[in-house]
PDB file of C-alpha atoms in Angstrom:
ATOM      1  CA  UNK F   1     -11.690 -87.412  27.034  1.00 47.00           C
ATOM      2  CA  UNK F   2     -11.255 -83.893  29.134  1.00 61.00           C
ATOM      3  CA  UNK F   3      -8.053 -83.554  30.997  1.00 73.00           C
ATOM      4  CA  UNK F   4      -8.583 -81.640  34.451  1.00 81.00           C
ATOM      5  CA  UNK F   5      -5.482 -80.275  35.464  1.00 84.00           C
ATOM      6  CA  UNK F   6      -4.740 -79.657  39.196  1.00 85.00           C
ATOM      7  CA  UNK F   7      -4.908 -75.790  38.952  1.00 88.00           C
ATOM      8  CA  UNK F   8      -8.232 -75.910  37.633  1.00 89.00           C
ATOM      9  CA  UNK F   9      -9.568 -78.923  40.295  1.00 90.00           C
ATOM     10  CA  UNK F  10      -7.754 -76.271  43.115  1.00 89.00           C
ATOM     11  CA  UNK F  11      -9.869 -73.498  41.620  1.00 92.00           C
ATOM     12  CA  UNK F  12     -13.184 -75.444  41.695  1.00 93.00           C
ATOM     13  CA  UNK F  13     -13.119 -76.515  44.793  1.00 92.00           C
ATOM     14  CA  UNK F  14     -12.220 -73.371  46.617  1.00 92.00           C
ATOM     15  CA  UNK F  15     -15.347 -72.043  44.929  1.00 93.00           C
ATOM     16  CA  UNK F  16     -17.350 -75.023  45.584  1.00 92.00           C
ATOM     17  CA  UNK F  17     -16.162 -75.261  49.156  1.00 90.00           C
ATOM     18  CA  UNK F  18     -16.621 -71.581  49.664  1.00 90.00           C
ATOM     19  CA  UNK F  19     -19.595 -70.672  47.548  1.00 91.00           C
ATOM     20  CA  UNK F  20     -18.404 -67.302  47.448  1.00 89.00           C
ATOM     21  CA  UNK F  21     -16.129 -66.087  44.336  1.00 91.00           C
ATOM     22  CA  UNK F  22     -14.889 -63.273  46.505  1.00 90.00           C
ATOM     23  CA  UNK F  23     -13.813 -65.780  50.070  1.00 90.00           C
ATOM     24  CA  UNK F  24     -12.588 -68.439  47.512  1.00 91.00           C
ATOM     25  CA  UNK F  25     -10.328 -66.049  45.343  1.00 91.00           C
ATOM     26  CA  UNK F  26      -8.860 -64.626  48.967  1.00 92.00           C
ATOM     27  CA  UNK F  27      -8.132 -67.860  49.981  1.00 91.00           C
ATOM     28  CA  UNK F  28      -6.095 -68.875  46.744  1.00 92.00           C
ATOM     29  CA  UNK F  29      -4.332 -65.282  47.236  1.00 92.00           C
ATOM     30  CA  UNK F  30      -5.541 -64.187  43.724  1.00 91.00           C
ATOM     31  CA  UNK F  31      -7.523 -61.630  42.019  1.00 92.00           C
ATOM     32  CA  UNK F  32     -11.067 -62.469  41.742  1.00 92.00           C
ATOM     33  CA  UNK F  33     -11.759 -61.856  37.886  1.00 93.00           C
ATOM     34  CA  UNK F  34      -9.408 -64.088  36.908  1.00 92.00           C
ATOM     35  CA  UNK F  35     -10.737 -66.927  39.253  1.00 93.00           C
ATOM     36  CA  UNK F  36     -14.446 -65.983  37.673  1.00 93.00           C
ATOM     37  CA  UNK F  37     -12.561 -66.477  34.487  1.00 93.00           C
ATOM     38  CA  UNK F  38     -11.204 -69.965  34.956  1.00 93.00           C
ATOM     39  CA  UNK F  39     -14.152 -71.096  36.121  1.00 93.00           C
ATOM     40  CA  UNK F  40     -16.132 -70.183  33.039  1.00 93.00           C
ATOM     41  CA  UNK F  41     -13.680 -71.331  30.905  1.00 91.00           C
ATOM     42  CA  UNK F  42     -13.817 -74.967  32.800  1.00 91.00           C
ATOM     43  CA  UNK F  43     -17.635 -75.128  31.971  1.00 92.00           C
ATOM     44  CA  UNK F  44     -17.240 -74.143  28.672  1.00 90.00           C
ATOM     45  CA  UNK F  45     -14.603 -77.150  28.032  1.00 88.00           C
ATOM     46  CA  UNK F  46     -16.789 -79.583  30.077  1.00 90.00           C
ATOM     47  CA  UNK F  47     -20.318 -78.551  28.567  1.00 90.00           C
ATOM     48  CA  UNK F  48     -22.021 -78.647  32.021  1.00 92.00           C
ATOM     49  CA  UNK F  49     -22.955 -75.872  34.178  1.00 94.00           C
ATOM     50  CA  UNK F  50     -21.281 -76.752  37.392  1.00 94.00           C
ATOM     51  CA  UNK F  51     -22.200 -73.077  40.000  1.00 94.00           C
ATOM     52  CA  UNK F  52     -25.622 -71.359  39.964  1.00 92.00           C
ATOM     53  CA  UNK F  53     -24.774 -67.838  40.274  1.00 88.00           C
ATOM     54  CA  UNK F  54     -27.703 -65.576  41.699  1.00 81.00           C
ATOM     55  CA  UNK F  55     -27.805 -62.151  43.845  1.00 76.00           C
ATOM     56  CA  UNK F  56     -27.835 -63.968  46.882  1.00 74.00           C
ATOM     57  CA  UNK F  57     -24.543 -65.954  45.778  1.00 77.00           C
ATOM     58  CA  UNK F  58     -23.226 -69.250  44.329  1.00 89.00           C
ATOM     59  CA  UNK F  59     -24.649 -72.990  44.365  1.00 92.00           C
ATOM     60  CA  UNK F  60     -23.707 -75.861  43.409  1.00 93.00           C
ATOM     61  CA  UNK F  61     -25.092 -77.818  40.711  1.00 94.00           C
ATOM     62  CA  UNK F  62     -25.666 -81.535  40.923  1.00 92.00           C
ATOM     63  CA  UNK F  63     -22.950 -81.616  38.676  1.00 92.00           C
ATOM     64  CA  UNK F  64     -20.834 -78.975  40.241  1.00 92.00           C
ATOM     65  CA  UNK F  65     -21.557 -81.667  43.351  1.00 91.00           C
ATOM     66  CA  UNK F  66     -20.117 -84.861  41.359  1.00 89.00           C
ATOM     67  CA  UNK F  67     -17.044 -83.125  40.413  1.00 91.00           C
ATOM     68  CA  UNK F  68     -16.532 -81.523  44.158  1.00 90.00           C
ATOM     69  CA  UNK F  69     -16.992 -85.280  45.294  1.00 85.00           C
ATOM     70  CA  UNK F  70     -14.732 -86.490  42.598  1.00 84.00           C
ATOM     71  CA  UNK F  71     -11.710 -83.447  42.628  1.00 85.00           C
ATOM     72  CA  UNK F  72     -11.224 -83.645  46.523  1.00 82.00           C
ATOM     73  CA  UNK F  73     -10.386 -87.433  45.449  1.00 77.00           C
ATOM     74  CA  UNK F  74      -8.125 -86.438  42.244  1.00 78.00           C
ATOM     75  CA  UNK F  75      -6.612 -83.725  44.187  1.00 79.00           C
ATOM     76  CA  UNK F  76      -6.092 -86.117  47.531  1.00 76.00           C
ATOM     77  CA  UNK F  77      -4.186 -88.720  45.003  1.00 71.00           C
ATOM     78  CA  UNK F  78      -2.284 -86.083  43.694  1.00 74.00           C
ATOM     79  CA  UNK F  79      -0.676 -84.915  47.034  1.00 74.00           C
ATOM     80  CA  UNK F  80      -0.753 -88.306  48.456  1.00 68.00           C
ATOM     81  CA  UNK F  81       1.521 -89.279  45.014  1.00 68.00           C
ATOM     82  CA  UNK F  82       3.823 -86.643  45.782  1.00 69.00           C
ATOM     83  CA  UNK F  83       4.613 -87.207  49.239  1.00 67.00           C
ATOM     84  CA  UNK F  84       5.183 -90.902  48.860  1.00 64.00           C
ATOM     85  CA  UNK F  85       7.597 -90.051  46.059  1.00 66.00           C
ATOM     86  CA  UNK F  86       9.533 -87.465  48.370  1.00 66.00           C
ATOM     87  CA  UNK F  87       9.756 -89.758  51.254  1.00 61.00           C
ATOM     88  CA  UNK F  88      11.004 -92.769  48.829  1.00 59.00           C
ATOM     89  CA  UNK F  89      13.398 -90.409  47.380  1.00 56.00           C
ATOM     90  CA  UNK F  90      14.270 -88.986  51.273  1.00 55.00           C
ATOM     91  CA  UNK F  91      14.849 -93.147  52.275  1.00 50.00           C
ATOM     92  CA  UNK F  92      16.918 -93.930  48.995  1.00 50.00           C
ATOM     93  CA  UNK F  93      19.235 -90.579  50.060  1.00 47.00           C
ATOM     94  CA  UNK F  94      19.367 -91.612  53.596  1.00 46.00           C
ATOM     95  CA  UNK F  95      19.449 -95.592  53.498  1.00 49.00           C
ATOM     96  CA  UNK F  96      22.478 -94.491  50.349  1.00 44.00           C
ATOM     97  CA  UNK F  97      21.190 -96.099  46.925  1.00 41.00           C
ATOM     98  CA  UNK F  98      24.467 -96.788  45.696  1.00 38.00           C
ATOM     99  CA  UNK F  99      25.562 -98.578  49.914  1.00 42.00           C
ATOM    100  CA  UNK F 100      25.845-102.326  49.351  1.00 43.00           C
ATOM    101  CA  UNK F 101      22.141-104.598  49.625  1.00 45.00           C
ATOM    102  CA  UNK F 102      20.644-101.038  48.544  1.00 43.00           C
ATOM    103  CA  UNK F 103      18.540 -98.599  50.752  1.00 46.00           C
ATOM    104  CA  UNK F 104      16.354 -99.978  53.193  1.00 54.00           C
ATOM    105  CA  UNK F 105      12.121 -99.627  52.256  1.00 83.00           C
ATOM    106  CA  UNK F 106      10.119 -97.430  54.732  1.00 88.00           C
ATOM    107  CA  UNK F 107       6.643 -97.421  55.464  1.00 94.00           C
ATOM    108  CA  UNK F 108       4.060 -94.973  57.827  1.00 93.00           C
ATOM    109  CA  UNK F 109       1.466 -97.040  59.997  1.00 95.00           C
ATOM    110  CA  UNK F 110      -1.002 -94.893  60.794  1.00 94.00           C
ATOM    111  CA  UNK F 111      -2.811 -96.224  64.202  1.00 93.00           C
ATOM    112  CA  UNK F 112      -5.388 -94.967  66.652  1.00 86.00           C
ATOM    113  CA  UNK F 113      -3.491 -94.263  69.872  1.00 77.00           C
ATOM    114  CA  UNK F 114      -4.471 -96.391  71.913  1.00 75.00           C
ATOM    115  CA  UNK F 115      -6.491 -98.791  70.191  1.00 80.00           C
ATOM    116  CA  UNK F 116      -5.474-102.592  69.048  1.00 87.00           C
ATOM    117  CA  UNK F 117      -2.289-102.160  71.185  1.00 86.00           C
ATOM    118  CA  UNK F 118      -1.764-105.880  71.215  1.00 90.00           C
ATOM    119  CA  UNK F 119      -2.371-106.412  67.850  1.00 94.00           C
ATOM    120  CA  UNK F 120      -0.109-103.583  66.768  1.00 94.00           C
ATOM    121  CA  UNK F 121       2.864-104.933  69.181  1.00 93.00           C
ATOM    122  CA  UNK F 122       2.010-108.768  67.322  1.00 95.00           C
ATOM    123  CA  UNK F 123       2.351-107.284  63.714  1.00 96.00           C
ATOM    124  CA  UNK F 124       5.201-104.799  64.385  1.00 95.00           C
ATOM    125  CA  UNK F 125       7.283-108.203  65.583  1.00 95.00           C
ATOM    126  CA  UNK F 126       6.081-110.589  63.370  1.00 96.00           C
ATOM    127  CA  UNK F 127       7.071-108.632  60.386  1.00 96.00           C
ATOM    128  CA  UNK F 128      10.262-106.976  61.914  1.00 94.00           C
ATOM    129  CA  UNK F 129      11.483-110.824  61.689  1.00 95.00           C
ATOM    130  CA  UNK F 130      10.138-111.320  58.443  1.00 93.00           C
ATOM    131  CA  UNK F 131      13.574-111.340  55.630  1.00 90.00           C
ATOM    132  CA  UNK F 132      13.842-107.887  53.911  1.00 88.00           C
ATOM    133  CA  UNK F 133      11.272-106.179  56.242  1.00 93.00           C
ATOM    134  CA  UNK F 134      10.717-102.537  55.273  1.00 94.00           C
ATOM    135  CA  UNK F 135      11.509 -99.913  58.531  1.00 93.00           C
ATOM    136  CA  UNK F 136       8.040 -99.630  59.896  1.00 95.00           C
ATOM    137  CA  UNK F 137       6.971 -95.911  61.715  1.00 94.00           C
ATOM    138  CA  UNK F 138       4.006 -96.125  63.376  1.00 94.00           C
ATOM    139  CA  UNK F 139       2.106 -92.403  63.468  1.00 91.00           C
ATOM    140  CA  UNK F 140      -0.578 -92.362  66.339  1.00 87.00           C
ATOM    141  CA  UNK F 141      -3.641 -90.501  65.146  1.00 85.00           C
ATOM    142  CA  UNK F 142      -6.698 -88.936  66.924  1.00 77.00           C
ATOM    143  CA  UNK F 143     -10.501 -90.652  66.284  1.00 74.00           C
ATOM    144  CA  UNK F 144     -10.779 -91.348  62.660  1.00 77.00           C
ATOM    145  CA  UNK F 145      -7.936 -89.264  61.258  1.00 84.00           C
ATOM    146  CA  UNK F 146      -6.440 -92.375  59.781  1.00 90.00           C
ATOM    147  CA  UNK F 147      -8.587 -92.089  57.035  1.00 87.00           C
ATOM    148  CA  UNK F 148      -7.431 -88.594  55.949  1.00 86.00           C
ATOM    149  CA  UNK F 149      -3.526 -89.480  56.456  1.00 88.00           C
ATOM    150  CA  UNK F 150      -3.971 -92.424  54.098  1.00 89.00           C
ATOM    151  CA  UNK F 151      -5.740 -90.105  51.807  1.00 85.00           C
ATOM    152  CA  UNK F 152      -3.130 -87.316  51.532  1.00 83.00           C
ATOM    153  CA  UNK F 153      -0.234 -89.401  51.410  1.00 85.00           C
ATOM    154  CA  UNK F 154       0.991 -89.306  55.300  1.00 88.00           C
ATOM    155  CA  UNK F 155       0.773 -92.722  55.912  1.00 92.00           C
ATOM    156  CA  UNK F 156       1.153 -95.782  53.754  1.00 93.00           C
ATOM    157  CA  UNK F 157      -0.885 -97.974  55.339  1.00 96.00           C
ATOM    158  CA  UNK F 158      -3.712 -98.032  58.757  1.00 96.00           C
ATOM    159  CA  UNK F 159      -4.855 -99.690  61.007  1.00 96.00           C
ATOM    160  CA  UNK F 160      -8.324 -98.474  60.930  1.00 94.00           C
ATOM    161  CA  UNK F 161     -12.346 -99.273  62.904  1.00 94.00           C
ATOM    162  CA  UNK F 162     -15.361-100.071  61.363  1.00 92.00           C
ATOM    163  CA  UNK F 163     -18.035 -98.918  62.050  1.00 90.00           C
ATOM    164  CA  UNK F 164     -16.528 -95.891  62.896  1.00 87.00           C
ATOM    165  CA  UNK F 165     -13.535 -95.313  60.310  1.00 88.00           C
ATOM    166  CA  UNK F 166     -14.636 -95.143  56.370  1.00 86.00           C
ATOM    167  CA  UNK F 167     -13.254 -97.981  54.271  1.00 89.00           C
ATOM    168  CA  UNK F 168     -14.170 -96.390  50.810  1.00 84.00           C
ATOM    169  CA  UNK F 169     -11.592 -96.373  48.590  1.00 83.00           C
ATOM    170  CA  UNK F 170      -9.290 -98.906  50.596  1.00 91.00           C
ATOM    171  CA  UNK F 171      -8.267-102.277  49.686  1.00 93.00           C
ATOM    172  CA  UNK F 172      -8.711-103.344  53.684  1.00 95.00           C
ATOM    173  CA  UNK F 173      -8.359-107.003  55.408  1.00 96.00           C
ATOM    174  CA  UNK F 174      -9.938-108.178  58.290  1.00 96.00           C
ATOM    175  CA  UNK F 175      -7.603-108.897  61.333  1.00 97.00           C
ATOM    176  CA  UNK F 176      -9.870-108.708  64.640  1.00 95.00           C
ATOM    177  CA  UNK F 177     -13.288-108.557  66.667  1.00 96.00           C
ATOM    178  CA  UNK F 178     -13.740-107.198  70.039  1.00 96.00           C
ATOM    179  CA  UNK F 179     -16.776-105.405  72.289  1.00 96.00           C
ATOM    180  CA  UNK F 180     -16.265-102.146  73.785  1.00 96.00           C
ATOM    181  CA  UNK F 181     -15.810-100.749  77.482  1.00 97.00           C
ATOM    182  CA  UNK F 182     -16.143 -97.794  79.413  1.00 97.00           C
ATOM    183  CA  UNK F 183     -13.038 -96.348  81.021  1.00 97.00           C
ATOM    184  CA  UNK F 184     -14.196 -94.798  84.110  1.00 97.00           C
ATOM    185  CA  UNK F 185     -12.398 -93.523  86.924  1.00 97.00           C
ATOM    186  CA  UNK F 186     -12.133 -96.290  89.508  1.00 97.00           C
ATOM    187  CA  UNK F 187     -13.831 -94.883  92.639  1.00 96.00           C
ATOM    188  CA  UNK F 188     -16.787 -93.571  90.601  1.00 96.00           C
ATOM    189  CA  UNK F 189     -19.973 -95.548  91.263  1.00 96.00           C
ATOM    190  CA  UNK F 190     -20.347 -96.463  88.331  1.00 96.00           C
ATOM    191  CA  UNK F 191     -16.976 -98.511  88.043  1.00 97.00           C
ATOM    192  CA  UNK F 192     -18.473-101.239  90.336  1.00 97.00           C
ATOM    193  CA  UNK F 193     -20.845-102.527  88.086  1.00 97.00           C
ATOM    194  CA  UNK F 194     -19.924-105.500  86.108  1.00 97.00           C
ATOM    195  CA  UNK F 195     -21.616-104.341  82.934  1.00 97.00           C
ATOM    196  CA  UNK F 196     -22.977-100.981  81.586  1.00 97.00           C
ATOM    197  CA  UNK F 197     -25.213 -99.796  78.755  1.00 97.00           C
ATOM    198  CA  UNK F 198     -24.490 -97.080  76.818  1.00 96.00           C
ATOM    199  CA  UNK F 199     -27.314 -95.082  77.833  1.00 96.00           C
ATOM    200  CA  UNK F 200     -25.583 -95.476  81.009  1.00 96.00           C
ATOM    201  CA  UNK F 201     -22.600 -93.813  80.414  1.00 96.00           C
ATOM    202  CA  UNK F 202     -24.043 -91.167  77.465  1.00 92.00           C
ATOM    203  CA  UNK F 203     -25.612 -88.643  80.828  1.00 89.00           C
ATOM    204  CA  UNK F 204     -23.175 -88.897  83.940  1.00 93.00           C
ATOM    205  CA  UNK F 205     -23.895 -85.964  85.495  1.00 87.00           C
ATOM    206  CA  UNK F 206     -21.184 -85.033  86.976  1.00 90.00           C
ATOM    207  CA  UNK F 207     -19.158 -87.743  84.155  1.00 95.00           C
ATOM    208  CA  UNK F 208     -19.440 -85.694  80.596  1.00 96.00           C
ATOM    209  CA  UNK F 209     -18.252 -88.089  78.060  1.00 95.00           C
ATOM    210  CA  UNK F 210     -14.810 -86.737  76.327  1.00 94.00           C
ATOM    211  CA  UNK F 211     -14.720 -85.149  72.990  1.00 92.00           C
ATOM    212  CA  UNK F 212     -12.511 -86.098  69.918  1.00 86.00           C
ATOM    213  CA  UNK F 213     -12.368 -83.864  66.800  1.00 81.00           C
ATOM    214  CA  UNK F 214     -13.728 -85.407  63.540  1.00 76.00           C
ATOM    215  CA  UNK F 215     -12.841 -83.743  60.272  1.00 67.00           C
ATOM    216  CA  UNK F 216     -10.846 -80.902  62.686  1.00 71.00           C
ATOM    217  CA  UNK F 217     -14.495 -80.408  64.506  1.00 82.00           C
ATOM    218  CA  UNK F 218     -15.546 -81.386  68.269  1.00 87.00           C
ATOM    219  CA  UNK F 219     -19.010 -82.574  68.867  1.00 87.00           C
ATOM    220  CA  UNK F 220     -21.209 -80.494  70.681  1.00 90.00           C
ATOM    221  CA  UNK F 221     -21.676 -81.232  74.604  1.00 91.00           C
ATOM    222  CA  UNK F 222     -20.141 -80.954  77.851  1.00 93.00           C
ATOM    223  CA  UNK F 223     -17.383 -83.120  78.334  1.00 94.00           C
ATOM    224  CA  UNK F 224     -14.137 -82.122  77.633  1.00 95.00           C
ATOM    225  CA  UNK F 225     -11.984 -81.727  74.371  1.00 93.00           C
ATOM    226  CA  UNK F 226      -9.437 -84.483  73.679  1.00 90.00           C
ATOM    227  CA  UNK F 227      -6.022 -83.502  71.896  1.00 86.00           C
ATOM    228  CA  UNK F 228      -4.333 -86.788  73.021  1.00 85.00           C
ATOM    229  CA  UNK F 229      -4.243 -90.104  74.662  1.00 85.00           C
ATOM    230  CA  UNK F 230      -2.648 -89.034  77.984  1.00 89.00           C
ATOM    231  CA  UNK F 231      -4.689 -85.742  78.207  1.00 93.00           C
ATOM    232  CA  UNK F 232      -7.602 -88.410  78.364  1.00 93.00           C
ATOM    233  CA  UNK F 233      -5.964 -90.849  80.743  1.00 94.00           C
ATOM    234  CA  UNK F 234      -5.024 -87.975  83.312  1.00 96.00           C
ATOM    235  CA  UNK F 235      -8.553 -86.723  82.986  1.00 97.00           C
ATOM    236  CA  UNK F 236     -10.579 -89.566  83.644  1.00 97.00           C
ATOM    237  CA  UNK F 237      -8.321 -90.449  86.320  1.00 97.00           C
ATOM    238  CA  UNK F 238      -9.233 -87.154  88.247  1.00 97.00           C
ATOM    239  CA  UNK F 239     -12.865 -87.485  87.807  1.00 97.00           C
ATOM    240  CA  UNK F 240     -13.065 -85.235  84.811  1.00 97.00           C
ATOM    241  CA  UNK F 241     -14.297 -87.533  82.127  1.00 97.00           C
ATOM    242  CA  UNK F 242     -15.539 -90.917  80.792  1.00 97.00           C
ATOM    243  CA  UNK F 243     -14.953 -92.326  77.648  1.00 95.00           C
ATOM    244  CA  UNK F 244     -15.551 -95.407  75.378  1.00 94.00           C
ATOM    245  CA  UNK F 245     -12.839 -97.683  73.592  1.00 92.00           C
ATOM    246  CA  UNK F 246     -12.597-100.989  71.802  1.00 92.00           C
ATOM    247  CA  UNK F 247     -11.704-103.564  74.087  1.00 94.00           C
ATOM    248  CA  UNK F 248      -8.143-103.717  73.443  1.00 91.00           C
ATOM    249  CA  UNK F 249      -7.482-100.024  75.163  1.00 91.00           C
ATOM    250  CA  UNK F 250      -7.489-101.843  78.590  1.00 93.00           C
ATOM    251  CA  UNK F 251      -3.458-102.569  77.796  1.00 90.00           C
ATOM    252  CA  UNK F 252      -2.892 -98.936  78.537  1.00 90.00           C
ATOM    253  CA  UNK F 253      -5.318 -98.589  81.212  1.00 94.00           C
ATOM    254  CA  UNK F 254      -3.851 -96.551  84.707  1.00 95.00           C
ATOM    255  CA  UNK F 255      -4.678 -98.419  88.692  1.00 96.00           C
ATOM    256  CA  UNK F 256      -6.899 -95.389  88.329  1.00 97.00           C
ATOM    257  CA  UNK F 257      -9.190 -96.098  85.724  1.00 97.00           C
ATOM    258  CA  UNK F 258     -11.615 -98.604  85.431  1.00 98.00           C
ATOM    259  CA  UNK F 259     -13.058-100.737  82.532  1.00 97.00           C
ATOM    260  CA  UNK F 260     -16.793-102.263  82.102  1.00 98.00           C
ATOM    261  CA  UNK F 261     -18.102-103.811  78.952  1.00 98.00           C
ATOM    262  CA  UNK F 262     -20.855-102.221  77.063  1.00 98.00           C
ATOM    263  CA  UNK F 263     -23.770-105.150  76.417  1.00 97.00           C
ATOM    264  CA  UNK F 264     -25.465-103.122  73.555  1.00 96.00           C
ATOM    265  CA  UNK F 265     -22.479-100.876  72.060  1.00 96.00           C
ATOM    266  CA  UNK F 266     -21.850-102.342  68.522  1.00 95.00           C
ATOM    267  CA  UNK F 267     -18.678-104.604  67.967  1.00 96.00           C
ATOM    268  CA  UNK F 268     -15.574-103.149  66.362  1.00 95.00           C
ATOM    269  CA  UNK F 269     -13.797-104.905  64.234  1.00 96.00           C
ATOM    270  CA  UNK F 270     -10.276-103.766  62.925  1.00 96.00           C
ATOM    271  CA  UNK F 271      -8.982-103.896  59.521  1.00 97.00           C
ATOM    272  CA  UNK F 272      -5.470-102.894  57.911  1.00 97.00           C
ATOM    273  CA  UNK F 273      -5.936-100.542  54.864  1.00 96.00           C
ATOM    274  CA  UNK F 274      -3.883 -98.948  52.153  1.00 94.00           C
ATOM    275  CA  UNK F 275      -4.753 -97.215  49.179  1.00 88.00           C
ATOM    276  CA  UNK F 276      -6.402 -99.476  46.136  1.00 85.00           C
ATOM    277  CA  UNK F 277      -3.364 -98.498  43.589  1.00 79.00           C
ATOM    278  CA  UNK F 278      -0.662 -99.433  45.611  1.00 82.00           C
ATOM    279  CA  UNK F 279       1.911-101.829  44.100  1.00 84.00           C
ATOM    280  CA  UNK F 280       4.243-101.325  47.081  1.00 88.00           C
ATOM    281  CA  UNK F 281       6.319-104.704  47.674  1.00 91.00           C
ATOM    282  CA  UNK F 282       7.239-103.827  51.046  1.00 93.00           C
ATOM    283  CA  UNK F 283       3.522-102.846  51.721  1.00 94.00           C
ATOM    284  CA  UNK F 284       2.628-106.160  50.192  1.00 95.00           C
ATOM    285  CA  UNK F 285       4.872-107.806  53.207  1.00 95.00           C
ATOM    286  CA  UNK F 286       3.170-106.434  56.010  1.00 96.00           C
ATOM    287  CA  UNK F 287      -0.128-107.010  54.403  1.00 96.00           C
ATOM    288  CA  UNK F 288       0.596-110.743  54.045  1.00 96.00           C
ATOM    289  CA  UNK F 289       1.985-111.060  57.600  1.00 96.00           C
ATOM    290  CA  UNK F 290      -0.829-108.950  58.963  1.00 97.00           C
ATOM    291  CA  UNK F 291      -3.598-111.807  57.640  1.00 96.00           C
ATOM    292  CA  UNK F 292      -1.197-114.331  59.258  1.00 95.00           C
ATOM    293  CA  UNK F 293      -1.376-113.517  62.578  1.00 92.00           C
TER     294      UNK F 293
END
């Protein structure tokens, strides 16, 4: 069996990412021979051709593309191991290993702002009374950036949305159901009706719906770009923007905002996640009393 080490996964990827020998070897602040180098040397110990190298510059193979897939992973583990090791070693220092009961666990909930606010203050409380609870911080995210934190190792576990958060790769549970709604400012036409569509609300004239970044990118169109839940509150509220939310976001709804259900927008249904090798008691806990509710 071929060992990969994390130099050589590092030095794939920037090619693969960059398809460009010269761009890729800039970006890992080396030479660019010696980059061309490793990555011959890698095919040569795999047997597989993983670039196509032409005059008009590099491509990836359909191999090349398996081990792109499968090194972000690898490398993602990697990190992800090494952060959870530094922040167990940071809690042992802080909570004292050698202090009487031992140091208290820690774990990093990573949650949509704004989303399953209920259900987040039920499981926080529930488990806070729970015997041996771990210390529990929550770390509010953007649209789907709970995936990625879970991932690299900045949170231990998420709360995270089908359809619009990826499970793969998770262990996940099930915990909740709800429709969605359109938060709209309250003296907007609009806000009087008892139900919308989403065609409805996808071309408001002079109501652009609000951007989040996915994968650090906003999606093209009018409507404004969202860095965080209270940029979005204060903009709807003057008339700026619209935007759609799982039902639970009416907890942190303003008397100026307004929410209607959507009849045809799918439902969302929230799970709590955490990576497939972890043998985290503490983790184990919150899991159990997360199912309970």
């Amino acid at each position: 069996m071929e060992i990969l080490e994390t130099r050589e996964l590092r030095y794939f990827i920037a090619v693969a990412e960059e398809l460009h020998f010269g761009r890729a070897a800039e970006r890992l602040g080396m030479a660019q021979p010696p980059l061309s180098r490793a990555i011959q040397q890698l095919e040569r110990r795999l047997g597989v051709c993983l670039l196509k190298r032409n005059r008009r510059g590099v491509a990836l193979t359909d191999a090349g593309e398996m081990l792109l897939h499968e090194g972000r992973a690898a490398l993602d583990a990697t990190i992800a191991a090494a952060r959870r090791t530094r922040r167990t070693r940071r809690t042992r220092r802080a909570g004292g290993a050698e202090s009487p009961g031992g140091p208290r666990n820690r774990l990093v909930l990573a949650v949509k702002a704004g989303a399953s606010h209920e259900l987040l203050h039920k499981l926080l409380d529930a488990y806070a009374a729970e015997p041996d609870a771990a210390e529990i911080e929550v770390l509010p995210s953007g649209t789907c950036e709970q995936e990625g934190m879970l991932r690299d190792g900045r949170a231990d576990v998420a709360l995270m949305h089908a359809p619009f958060n990826s499970l793969a790769g998770f262990d996940s549970e099930e915990l909740m159901t709800e429709g969605q709604i359109a938060i709209l400012p309250a003296r907007h036409p609009l806000a009087a009706h008892s139900t919308l569509s989403l065609a409805d609300v996808s071309d408001i004239p002079d109501l652009p719906l609000a951007r989040w970044a996915r994968n650090g990118t906003y999606p093209p169109g009018p409507g404004p770009e969202i860095h965080d839940q209270t940029q979005l509150a204060q903009l709807i509220a003057l008339g700026r923007t619209v935007a759609v939310f799982p039902d639970s976001a009416r907890a942190w709804l303003w008397a100026e905002h307004t929410a209607v259900p959507l009849t045809d927008a799918p439902p969302v249904v929230t799970h709590i996640a955490w990576p497939a090798h972890s043998r985290s008691l503490a983790l184990a806990g919150l899991i159990r009393t997360a199912t309970q509710l």
